[in-house]
């Protein structure tokens, strides 16, 4: 076991993928000698050269458009979108082109592109730097979406995403870049699109992804001190969703709280809640409850603690589920 931050784990995962396949190239703004805003690509330009770690112009649509062309020529581009709120200039390339090209070619062409998206709040940043736009892309057929919550998952999932022959949106929770965790470099990880129970419990199931998983674990620890046994499920993959472990958990606990940083309306959490209500209706002892960011633009940094779900808001939902 090695102890790394998530940023370091991603760096080493990218390095391993580039060593394994010389068709893997990195593209993005300031990812070369600077190593990216969050230093995820630090040192990779010096090791692999500027032909494989490309500092691009400030144009997200151009980054993704060029990556599509490179994928058609046999490369495996990994694009970095510097911040979540900067992805929208590339939205047309991603949703109108990248997501549809394999189907347009009736499967005869593959587009193994990974788009890395640092996302979410808790970093005290300004407008367009703390958003959670995953629902836009989860709604788009032809894209795969994943989000790690630990350094170990980050290390393995970035390599698995790069090895995929389908386009993968790789959402990296910015607030989890710096906390350290154990990484097992020697053991194969779980498959990319799998949900995992990260804490066992019997009374209520909590499910979330990315940075929200650490909040759910905090809530579960507090609840345990009050005599409530909470099971925590890490979604890991947002599209496709591996519902098996989640359904099994809900069938055991009878109650589900879905939590996310993103606004609640028409979201990943909405889809999880609807699907569990459809597929586990008779196991439920209470309605599926959701905890999310508010349906409003992300506020100025001084107000982010009021906007983002915390353990108290999660525990309030747990109480409502138990008292139903």
Coordinates of C-alpha atoms in Angstrom, one line a residue:
X1 CA 0.0 0.0 0.0
X2 CA 1.1 3.5 -0.8
X3 CA -0.4 6.7 0.7
X4 CA -1.2 9.4 -1.9
X5 CA -3.5 12.3 -2.4
X6 CA -6.1 11.9 -5.2
X7 CA -4.1 14.4 -7.3
X8 CA -1.0 12.2 -7.0
X9 CA -3.0 9.0 -7.6
X10 CA -4.4 10.5 -10.8
X11 CA -0.9 11.6 -11.9
X12 CA 0.4 8.1 -11.4
X13 CA -2.5 6.5 -13.1
X14 CA -2.0 8.8 -16.1
X15 CA 1.7 7.9 -16.1
X16 CA 0.9 4.2 -16.0
X17 CA -1.5 4.5 -18.9
X18 CA 1.0 6.4 -21.0
X19 CA 3.7 3.9 -20.3
X20 CA 1.4 1.0 -21.3
X21 CA 0.3 2.6 -24.5
X22 CA 2.2 5.2 -26.5
X23 CA -1.1 6.2 -28.2
X24 CA -2.3 7.8 -25.0
X25 CA -1.8 11.6 -25.2
X26 CA -2.8 14.3 -22.8
X27 CA -4.4 17.6 -23.9
X28 CA -5.4 20.7 -22.0
X29 CA -4.8 24.2 -20.9
X30 CA -1.6 24.7 -18.8
X31 CA -1.1 20.9 -18.3
X32 CA 2.5 20.9 -19.6
X33 CA 5.4 22.4 -17.6
X34 CA 2.9 23.9 -15.1
X35 CA 1.3 20.5 -14.4
X36 CA -2.2 21.9 -14.5
X37 CA -4.1 24.1 -12.1
X38 CA -4.3 21.2 -9.6
X39 CA -0.9 19.8 -10.5
X40 CA -2.5 16.5 -11.7
X41 CA -0.2 16.3 -14.7
X42 CA 2.9 17.6 -12.9
X43 CA 6.1 16.1 -14.3
X44 CA 4.5 14.2 -17.2
X45 CA 5.6 16.7 -19.9
X46 CA 9.2 16.4 -18.8
X47 CA 9.0 12.6 -18.9
X48 CA 6.9 12.0 -22.1
X49 CA 7.6 15.2 -24.0
X50 CA 5.4 17.9 -25.6
X51 CA 4.3 15.6 -28.3
X52 CA 2.3 13.5 -25.8
X53 CA 1.5 16.2 -23.2
X54 CA 0.0 19.1 -25.2
X55 CA -0.5 22.6 -23.8
X56 CA -3.5 23.7 -25.9
X57 CA -5.0 27.1 -26.6
X58 CA -7.8 28.4 -24.3
X59 CA -10.5 26.8 -26.3
X60 CA -12.4 23.9 -24.9
X61 CA -14.4 23.2 -28.1
X62 CA -11.1 23.0 -30.0
X63 CA -9.6 20.6 -27.4
X64 CA -12.4 18.2 -27.7
X65 CA -12.8 18.6 -31.5
X66 CA -9.0 17.9 -32.0
X67 CA -9.3 14.9 -29.7
X68 CA -12.1 13.5 -31.9
X69 CA -9.9 13.7 -34.9
X70 CA -6.9 12.2 -33.1
X71 CA -9.1 9.3 -31.9
X72 CA -10.1 8.6 -35.5
X73 CA -6.4 8.2 -36.3
X74 CA -5.9 5.6 -33.6
X75 CA -4.9 7.8 -30.6
X76 CA -6.4 7.7 -27.1
X77 CA -6.6 11.4 -26.1
X78 CA -7.2 12.4 -22.5
X79 CA -8.6 16.0 -22.4
X80 CA -8.5 18.1 -19.3
X81 CA -11.2 20.7 -18.8
X82 CA -9.6 23.1 -16.4
X83 CA -12.7 23.8 -14.4
X84 CA -16.2 22.4 -14.4
X85 CA -17.8 25.7 -15.5
X86 CA -15.5 25.9 -18.5
X87 CA -16.9 22.8 -20.2
X88 CA -19.9 24.5 -21.9
X89 CA -18.0 25.8 -24.9
X90 CA -17.2 22.1 -25.7
X91 CA -20.8 21.0 -25.0
X92 CA -21.8 20.8 -28.7
X93 CA -18.6 18.8 -29.6
X94 CA -19.3 16.4 -26.7
X95 CA -23.1 15.9 -27.0
X96 CA -23.7 16.4 -30.7
X97 CA -20.5 14.7 -32.0
X98 CA -18.5 12.6 -29.6
X99 CA -21.5 10.9 -28.0
X100 CA -23.1 10.0 -31.3
X101 CA -20.2 9.2 -33.6
X102 CA -19.9 5.5 -32.8
X103 CA -23.7 5.0 -33.4
X104 CA -23.4 7.1 -36.6
X105 CA -20.7 4.7 -37.8
X106 CA -22.8 1.7 -36.8
X107 CA -20.1 0.6 -34.4
X108 CA -17.4 0.4 -37.1
X109 CA -15.5 3.3 -35.5
X110 CA -14.5 3.8 -31.9
X111 CA -13.7 7.0 -30.0
X112 CA -11.7 6.2 -26.9
X113 CA -11.5 9.7 -25.5
X114 CA -11.4 10.6 -21.8
X115 CA -12.6 14.0 -20.7
X116 CA -11.3 14.9 -17.2
X117 CA -13.6 17.4 -15.4
X118 CA -12.6 18.8 -12.0
X119 CA -16.0 19.6 -10.5
X120 CA -17.8 20.5 -7.3
X121 CA -17.5 23.0 -4.5
X122 CA -15.7 23.3 -1.2
X123 CA -12.7 25.2 -2.6
X124 CA -13.9 28.8 -2.1
X125 CA -13.6 29.7 -5.8
X126 CA -15.4 32.3 -7.9
X127 CA -18.2 31.9 -10.4
X128 CA -17.8 29.1 -13.0
X129 CA -15.3 27.2 -10.8
X130 CA -17.5 25.2 -8.5
X131 CA -20.3 23.7 -10.6
X132 CA -21.6 20.1 -10.9
X133 CA -22.7 19.7 -14.5
X134 CA -22.8 15.8 -14.6
X135 CA -26.5 15.5 -15.2
X136 CA -26.2 17.2 -18.7
X137 CA -23.9 14.4 -19.8
X138 CA -25.5 11.5 -17.9
X139 CA -28.6 12.4 -20.0
X140 CA -26.7 12.0 -23.2
X141 CA -26.6 8.4 -24.7
X142 CA -23.2 7.4 -26.0
X143 CA -21.2 8.8 -23.1
X144 CA -19.9 7.0 -20.0
X145 CA -19.6 8.9 -16.7
X146 CA -17.6 8.0 -13.7
X147 CA -16.5 9.8 -10.5
X148 CA -14.0 8.5 -8.0
X149 CA -14.2 9.3 -4.3
X150 CA -10.8 8.0 -3.1
X151 CA -7.2 8.0 -4.2
X152 CA -7.3 4.3 -4.8
X153 CA -10.4 4.5 -7.1
X154 CA -8.8 7.5 -8.9
X155 CA -5.6 5.6 -9.6
X156 CA -7.4 2.6 -11.1
X157 CA -10.5 4.2 -12.6
X158 CA -8.4 6.7 -14.8
X159 CA -6.5 3.8 -16.3
X160 CA -9.7 1.8 -16.9
X161 CA -11.4 4.9 -18.5
X162 CA -8.4 5.4 -20.8
X163 CA -8.5 1.7 -21.8
X164 CA -12.2 1.9 -22.7
X165 CA -13.1 2.1 -26.3
X166 CA -16.0 4.4 -25.6
X167 CA -15.9 8.1 -24.6
X168 CA -15.7 8.5 -20.8
X169 CA -16.5 11.7 -18.9
X170 CA -14.2 11.5 -15.8
X171 CA -15.5 13.8 -13.0
X172 CA -12.9 14.5 -10.4
X173 CA -14.1 16.0 -7.1
X174 CA -11.9 19.0 -6.6
X175 CA -12.3 19.1 -2.8
X176 CA -10.9 15.5 -2.6
X177 CA -7.7 16.3 -4.5
X178 CA -5.6 16.9 -1.4
X179 CA -6.8 14.4 1.4
X180 CA -4.6 11.3 1.4
X181 CA -5.6 7.7 1.2
X182 CA -4.2 4.3 0.7
X183 CA -3.5 3.2 -2.9
X184 CA -2.9 -0.5 -3.8
X185 CA -0.7 -0.4 -7.0
X186 CA -0.4 -4.2 -7.1
X187 CA -4.0 -5.4 -7.1
X188 CA -6.6 -5.0 -9.8
X189 CA -9.4 -2.7 -8.9
X190 CA -13.2 -3.4 -9.3
X191 CA -14.5 -3.0 -12.8
X192 CA -15.1 0.6 -13.9
X193 CA -18.8 0.7 -13.8
X194 CA -19.5 -0.8 -10.4
X195 CA -21.3 0.5 -7.3
X196 CA -19.7 -0.3 -4.0
X197 CA -20.8 -0.5 -0.4
X198 CA -18.2 1.4 1.6
X199 CA -19.8 1.1 5.1
X200 CA -22.3 -1.5 6.2
X201 CA -25.5 -0.7 8.1
X202 CA -29.0 -1.9 8.7
X203 CA -31.3 1.1 9.2
X204 CA -30.9 3.5 6.3
X205 CA -29.0 3.5 3.0
X206 CA -27.1 6.6 2.0
X207 CA -25.9 6.9 -1.6
X208 CA -23.8 9.5 -3.3
X209 CA -20.8 10.0 -5.6
X210 CA -17.5 11.9 -5.6
X211 CA -16.9 14.3 -2.7
X212 CA -20.4 13.5 -1.3
X213 CA -19.2 10.1 -0.2
X214 CA -17.0 11.6 2.5
X215 CA -19.9 13.7 3.8
X216 CA -22.1 10.5 3.9
X217 CA -19.5 8.7 5.9
X218 CA -19.3 11.6 8.4
X219 CA -23.1 11.5 8.7
X220 CA -22.9 7.7 9.3
X221 CA -20.3 8.1 12.0
X222 CA -22.4 10.7 13.9
X223 CA -25.5 8.5 13.5
X224 CA -23.7 5.5 14.9
X225 CA -23.1 7.5 18.1
X226 CA -26.8 8.0 18.3
X227 CA -27.6 4.3 17.8
X228 CA -28.6 4.5 14.1
X229 CA -26.9 2.0 11.7
X230 CA -26.3 3.6 8.3
X231 CA -25.1 1.9 5.2
X232 CA -23.1 4.1 2.7
X233 CA -23.0 3.3 -1.0
X234 CA -20.5 4.9 -3.4
X235 CA -22.1 5.2 -6.8
X236 CA -18.8 5.5 -8.6
X237 CA -20.4 5.2 -12.1
X238 CA -23.1 7.7 -13.1
X239 CA -23.8 6.2 -16.5
X240 CA -24.3 3.3 -16.7
X241 CA -25.4 2.8 -13.1
X242 CA -24.7 -0.5 -11.4
X243 CA -28.0 -0.9 -9.4
X244 CA -27.3 -4.4 -8.0
X245 CA -25.5 -3.4 -4.7
X246 CA -27.8 -0.4 -4.2
X247 CA -31.0 -2.5 -4.6
X248 CA -29.6 -5.1 -2.3
X249 CA -28.9 -2.5 0.3
X250 CA -32.3 -0.9 0.1
X251 CA -34.0 -4.3 0.4
X252 CA -32.1 -4.7 3.6
X253 CA -32.6 -1.2 5.2
X254 CA -35.9 -0.2 3.7
X255 CA -34.9 3.4 3.5
X256 CA -32.8 5.4 1.0
X257 CA -31.4 9.0 1.0
X258 CA -29.7 10.1 -2.2
X259 CA -27.2 13.0 -1.8
X260 CA -25.3 15.2 -4.3
X261 CA -23.8 18.6 -4.6
X262 CA -25.6 19.3 -7.9
X263 CA -29.1 21.0 -7.9
X264 CA -31.9 18.5 -7.3
X265 CA -34.2 19.0 -10.3
X266 CA -33.7 16.6 -13.2
X267 CA -30.5 15.3 -11.7
X268 CA -28.5 12.1 -11.3
X269 CA -30.1 11.9 -7.8
X270 CA -33.6 12.2 -9.4
X271 CA -32.8 9.2 -11.6
X272 CA -31.6 7.1 -8.7
X273 CA -34.6 7.9 -6.7
X274 CA -37.1 7.1 -9.5
X275 CA -35.4 3.8 -10.4
X276 CA -35.3 2.6 -6.8
X277 CA -38.9 3.5 -6.3
X278 CA -39.7 1.5 -9.5
X279 CA -37.6 -1.5 -8.7
X280 CA -37.7 -1.8 -4.9
X281 CA -41.1 -0.3 -4.1
X282 CA -42.2 -3.1 -1.8
X283 CA -39.0 -3.0 0.1
X284 CA -39.3 0.6 1.0
X285 CA -40.5 1.7 4.5
X286 CA -40.4 5.4 3.6
X287 CA -40.2 7.5 0.4
X288 CA -36.8 7.9 -1.2
X289 CA -35.5 11.3 0.0
X290 CA -33.0 13.6 -1.7
X291 CA -30.5 16.0 -0.4
X292 CA -28.8 18.3 -2.9
X293 CA -27.6 21.7 -3.8
X294 CA -30.4 24.2 -4.2
X295 CA -32.0 24.9 -7.6
X296 CA -30.1 28.2 -7.9
X297 CA -26.8 29.3 -9.5
X298 CA -23.8 28.4 -7.3
X299 CA -23.4 31.3 -4.9
X300 CA -20.4 33.4 -4.0
X301 CA -17.7 31.5 -2.1
X302 CA -18.7 33.0 1.3
X303 CA -22.1 31.4 1.0
X304 CA -21.0 28.0 -0.4
X305 CA -21.4 26.3 3.0
X306 CA -25.1 27.2 3.0
X307 CA -25.6 25.9 -0.5
X308 CA -23.7 22.6 -0.3
X309 CA -25.2 19.6 1.5
X310 CA -23.4 18.8 4.8
X311 CA -23.7 16.0 7.3
X312 CA -26.4 17.9 9.2
X313 CA -28.7 18.1 6.2
X314 CA -28.1 14.4 5.4
X315 CA -28.9 13.5 9.0
X316 CA -32.1 15.6 8.9
X317 CA -33.2 13.4 5.9
X318 CA -32.2 10.3 7.8
X319 CA -34.4 11.4 10.7
X320 CA -37.3 12.0 8.3
X321 CA -36.9 8.6 6.7
X322 CA -36.8 6.9 10.1
X323 CA -39.9 8.8 11.4
X324 CA -42.0 8.3 8.4

